[in-house]
CSV table of C-alpha atoms in Angstrom, one decimal:
chain,number,residue,atom,x,y,z
A,1,UNK,CA,0.4,9.0,0.7
A,2,UNK,CA,-2.0,11.7,-0.4
A,3,UNK,CA,-2.0,14.6,-2.8
A,4,UNK,CA,-1.2,17.0,0.0
A,5,UNK,CA,2.2,18.7,0.1
A,6,UNK,CA,4.8,17.8,2.7
A,7,UNK,CA,4.1,21.1,4.3
A,8,UNK,CA,0.5,20.2,4.9
A,9,UNK,CA,1.6,16.8,6.1
A,10,UNK,CA,3.8,18.5,8.7
A,11,UNK,CA,0.9,20.7,9.9
A,12,UNK,CA,-1.5,17.7,10.1
A,13,UNK,CA,1.1,15.7,12.0
A,14,UNK,CA,2.2,18.4,14.3
A,15,UNK,CA,-1.3,19.8,15.1
A,16,UNK,CA,-3.5,16.7,15.1
A,17,UNK,CA,-1.9,13.3,14.6
A,18,UNK,CA,0.8,13.9,17.3
A,19,UNK,CA,-2.1,14.3,19.7
A,20,UNK,CA,-3.3,10.8,18.8
A,21,UNK,CA,0.1,9.1,18.5
A,22,UNK,CA,2.8,10.0,21.0
A,23,UNK,CA,5.8,11.4,19.1
A,24,UNK,CA,3.8,11.8,15.9
A,25,UNK,CA,3.7,9.6,12.8
A,26,UNK,CA,6.8,7.4,12.9
A,27,UNK,CA,6.9,6.6,9.1
A,28,UNK,CA,7.2,8.8,6.0
A,29,UNK,CA,4.1,10.8,5.2
A,30,UNK,CA,4.4,10.7,1.4
A,31,UNK,CA,3.2,13.4,-1.0
A,32,UNK,CA,1.8,12.7,-4.4
A,33,UNK,CA,1.1,16.0,-6.1
A,34,UNK,CA,-1.1,15.4,-9.1
A,35,UNK,CA,-1.8,11.8,-8.1
A,36,UNK,CA,1.0,10.4,-10.4
A,37,UNK,CA,1.8,7.5,-8.1
A,38,UNK,CA,-1.9,7.0,-7.2
A,39,UNK,CA,-2.6,6.7,-10.9
A,40,UNK,CA,0.2,4.2,-11.3
A,41,UNK,CA,-1.5,2.1,-8.5
A,42,UNK,CA,-4.9,2.5,-9.9
A,43,UNK,CA,-6.5,4.3,-6.9
A,44,UNK,CA,-6.5,7.9,-8.0
A,45,UNK,CA,-9.9,9.4,-8.5
A,46,UNK,CA,-9.5,11.8,-11.3
A,47,UNK,CA,-13.0,13.3,-10.9
A,48,UNK,CA,-12.5,14.2,-7.3
A,49,UNK,CA,-8.8,14.9,-7.7
A,50,UNK,CA,-7.9,12.8,-4.6
A,51,UNK,CA,-6.7,9.3,-3.9
A,52,UNK,CA,-9.1,6.7,-2.6
A,53,UNK,CA,-8.2,4.6,0.5
A,54,UNK,CA,-5.9,2.1,-1.2
A,55,UNK,CA,-3.7,-0.1,1.0
A,56,UNK,CA,-1.0,-2.4,-0.5
A,57,UNK,CA,1.0,-5.1,1.2
A,58,UNK,CA,4.4,-5.4,-0.5
A,59,UNK,CA,6.8,-8.2,0.4
A,60,UNK,CA,10.6,-8.0,0.7
A,61,UNK,CA,11.0,-8.9,-3.0
A,62,UNK,CA,8.8,-5.9,-3.9
A,63,UNK,CA,5.9,-8.0,-4.9
A,64,UNK,CA,2.3,-6.9,-4.2
A,65,UNK,CA,0.8,-9.6,-2.0
A,66,UNK,CA,-2.5,-8.0,-1.4
A,67,UNK,CA,-4.5,-4.8,-1.6
A,68,UNK,CA,-7.7,-3.2,-0.4
A,69,UNK,CA,-9.4,-0.1,-1.7
A,70,UNK,CA,-12.2,1.8,0.0
A,71,UNK,CA,-14.1,4.9,-0.9
A,72,UNK,CA,-13.3,7.9,1.3
A,73,UNK,CA,-16.0,7.7,4.0
A,74,UNK,CA,-15.1,4.3,5.4
A,75,UNK,CA,-11.9,3.8,7.4
A,76,UNK,CA,-9.6,0.8,7.3
A,77,UNK,CA,-9.2,-2.0,9.8
A,78,UNK,CA,-5.5,-1.9,10.8
A,79,UNK,CA,-5.9,-5.2,12.8
A,80,UNK,CA,-7.0,-7.0,9.6
A,81,UNK,CA,-4.0,-5.6,7.7
A,82,UNK,CA,-1.6,-6.8,10.4
A,83,UNK,CA,-3.3,-10.2,10.3
A,84,UNK,CA,-2.8,-10.4,6.6
A,85,UNK,CA,0.9,-9.4,6.9
A,86,UNK,CA,1.4,-12.1,9.6
A,87,UNK,CA,-0.2,-14.7,7.3
A,88,UNK,CA,1.9,-13.7,4.3
A,89,UNK,CA,5.0,-13.8,6.5
A,90,UNK,CA,4.1,-17.3,7.7
A,91,UNK,CA,3.5,-18.6,4.1
A,92,UNK,CA,6.8,-17.0,3.0
A,93,UNK,CA,8.7,-18.6,5.9
A,94,UNK,CA,7.3,-22.0,5.1
A,95,UNK,CA,8.4,-21.5,1.5
A,96,UNK,CA,4.8,-22.1,0.4
A,97,UNK,CA,4.4,-25.5,2.1
A,98,UNK,CA,1.8,-24.0,4.4
A,99,UNK,CA,-1.3,-22.0,3.7
A,100,UNK,CA,-3.6,-20.0,6.1
A,101,UNK,CA,-7.3,-20.9,5.8
A,102,UNK,CA,-10.1,-18.5,6.1
A,103,UNK,CA,-10.3,-17.0,9.6
A,104,UNK,CA,-6.6,-17.8,10.3
A,105,UNK,CA,-4.9,-15.8,13.1
A,106,UNK,CA,-1.5,-16.3,14.6
A,107,UNK,CA,-1.5,-19.5,16.6
A,108,UNK,CA,-4.3,-21.2,14.7
A,109,UNK,CA,-3.9,-24.2,12.5
A,110,UNK,CA,-2.5,-23.9,9.0
A,111,UNK,CA,-3.1,-26.2,6.1
A,112,UNK,CA,-0.4,-28.1,4.3
A,113,UNK,CA,-1.7,-28.4,0.7
A,114,UNK,CA,-0.8,-31.6,-1.1
A,115,UNK,CA,-2.3,-34.8,-2.5
A,116,UNK,CA,-3.3,-36.1,0.9
A,117,UNK,CA,-5.3,-33.0,1.7
A,118,UNK,CA,-7.4,-33.1,-1.4
A,119,UNK,CA,-11.1,-33.5,-0.4
A,120,UNK,CA,-10.0,-33.7,3.3
A,121,UNK,CA,-10.1,-30.1,4.3
A,122,UNK,CA,-13.5,-30.7,6.0
A,123,UNK,CA,-11.7,-33.0,8.4
A,124,UNK,CA,-9.2,-30.5,9.7
A,125,UNK,CA,-11.0,-27.2,9.2
A,126,UNK,CA,-14.5,-26.3,10.4
A,127,UNK,CA,-16.6,-23.4,9.2
A,128,UNK,CA,-16.8,-22.1,12.8
A,129,UNK,CA,-13.0,-21.5,12.6
A,130,UNK,CA,-13.7,-18.7,10.1
A,131,UNK,CA,-15.4,-16.8,12.9
A,132,UNK,CA,-13.6,-17.6,16.1
B,1,UNK,CA,17.2,5.0,3.0
B,2,UNK,CA,15.2,8.2,2.8
B,3,UNK,CA,17.5,11.2,2.1
B,4,UNK,CA,16.8,14.6,3.5
B,5,UNK,CA,16.2,17.6,1.2
B,6,UNK,CA,15.8,21.3,1.7
B,7,UNK,CA,12.4,22.4,0.4
B,8,UNK,CA,12.3,25.6,-1.6
B,9,UNK,CA,9.2,27.5,-2.5
B,10,UNK,CA,8.1,25.1,-5.2
B,11,UNK,CA,6.0,22.2,-4.0
B,12,UNK,CA,8.3,19.1,-4.0
B,13,UNK,CA,7.1,16.3,-6.2
B,14,UNK,CA,8.0,12.8,-7.1
B,15,UNK,CA,6.7,10.3,-9.5
B,16,UNK,CA,7.1,6.9,-11.2
B,17,UNK,CA,10.6,5.5,-11.5
B,18,UNK,CA,11.8,3.7,-14.6
B,19,UNK,CA,10.4,3.6,-18.1
B,20,UNK,CA,6.8,4.7,-17.9
B,21,UNK,CA,4.2,4.2,-20.6
B,22,UNK,CA,6.1,4.8,-23.8
B,23,UNK,CA,5.8,8.4,-25.0
B,24,UNK,CA,3.9,8.4,-28.3
B,25,UNK,CA,6.8,7.7,-30.6
B,26,UNK,CA,4.5,6.5,-33.4
B,27,UNK,CA,3.2,9.0,-35.9
B,28,UNK,CA,-0.2,10.5,-35.0
B,29,UNK,CA,-2.0,8.7,-37.8
B,30,UNK,CA,-1.4,5.3,-36.2
B,31,UNK,CA,-4.5,4.0,-34.6
B,32,UNK,CA,-3.9,3.5,-30.9
B,33,UNK,CA,-6.8,1.9,-29.2
B,34,UNK,CA,-4.9,1.3,-26.0
B,35,UNK,CA,-6.7,2.9,-23.1
B,36,UNK,CA,-4.7,5.7,-21.5
B,37,UNK,CA,-5.7,4.6,-18.0
B,38,UNK,CA,-3.3,2.4,-16.1
B,39,UNK,CA,-4.8,-0.9,-15.2
B,40,UNK,CA,-5.2,-2.0,-11.6
B,41,UNK,CA,-2.2,-3.4,-9.8
B,42,UNK,CA,-2.1,-7.2,-9.8
B,43,UNK,CA,-1.3,-9.3,-6.8
B,44,UNK,CA,1.7,-11.5,-7.2
B,45,UNK,CA,3.3,-8.9,-9.5
B,46,UNK,CA,6.0,-6.3,-8.8
B,47,UNK,CA,4.9,-3.1,-7.1
B,48,UNK,CA,5.7,-0.2,-9.5
B,49,UNK,CA,8.7,1.8,-8.2
B,50,UNK,CA,8.3,5.5,-7.4
B,51,UNK,CA,9.9,8.4,-5.6
B,52,UNK,CA,8.0,10.8,-3.4
B,53,UNK,CA,8.8,13.6,-1.1
B,54,UNK,CA,7.8,12.9,2.5
B,55,UNK,CA,7.5,14.5,5.9
B,56,UNK,CA,9.3,12.3,8.4
B,57,UNK,CA,9.8,13.0,12.1
B,58,UNK,CA,10.5,16.8,11.8
B,59,UNK,CA,12.3,16.7,8.4
B,60,UNK,CA,11.6,16.5,4.7
B,61,UNK,CA,13.0,13.5,3.0
B,62,UNK,CA,12.9,11.9,-0.4
B,63,UNK,CA,11.7,8.3,-0.4
B,64,UNK,CA,12.0,5.6,-3.1
B,65,UNK,CA,10.0,2.5,-2.8
B,66,UNK,CA,12.8,0.2,-4.0
B,67,UNK,CA,14.9,1.4,-1.0
B,68,UNK,CA,12.7,-0.9,1.0
B,69,UNK,CA,13.5,-4.1,-0.8
B,70,UNK,CA,14.2,-6.7,1.9
B,71,UNK,CA,11.4,-5.3,4.2
B,72,UNK,CA,7.7,-5.7,4.3
B,73,UNK,CA,6.0,-2.5,3.2
B,74,UNK,CA,2.5,-1.2,3.8
B,75,UNK,CA,1.7,1.5,1.3
B,76,UNK,CA,-1.4,3.5,2.2
B,77,UNK,CA,-3.2,6.1,0.1
B,78,UNK,CA,-5.9,8.4,1.6
B,79,UNK,CA,-8.0,11.3,0.2
B,80,UNK,CA,-6.3,14.0,2.2
B,81,UNK,CA,-4.8,15.4,5.3
B,82,UNK,CA,-7.5,16.4,7.9
B,83,UNK,CA,-10.1,14.2,6.3
B,84,UNK,CA,-11.9,12.5,9.1
B,85,UNK,CA,-11.6,8.8,9.0
């Protein structure tokens, strides 16, 4: 979503993005003239008249599970967004019985918070796991 | 899901859905110290619903966030088309 019109979105998709992604952008390219929605989400920069790079993960109940906001010159890390979605999906599937520690990726150990784990995380989770 | 629309010459727009910030019903003399600016979204809270026109695979459609209930949604904002990163 940006402040550009749907007409400009079409030009950008047809003339540039479709050269990066075969078939063009497969999801809706949303238009937010005046930044009304961006203001609602707290990422509209009134001084510059544009939206900053805000990314929101919204679960199937419509609840915001996470967000990240960057200033314009730095691009996002899509892989990190996907990792977060996978983590939120796992937690949701476990109905909150599991949690994903720092550095978690699909396939890695999760934690099962409860009385027995209090003060024992050091036994099952090592700091190196945040980086591998 | 997204419904197609025929664009006219006016720029299609969308906006928030549902009751927005209450329009100043109180008389002007009332002191209202509430900041006008919307506060930042909070995690664990509902994402505000909105409608927005969109370009989707060759057509123009109208999208409402709440149509996606039941699915995971990634909502991305960016400064503008043809910006570089």
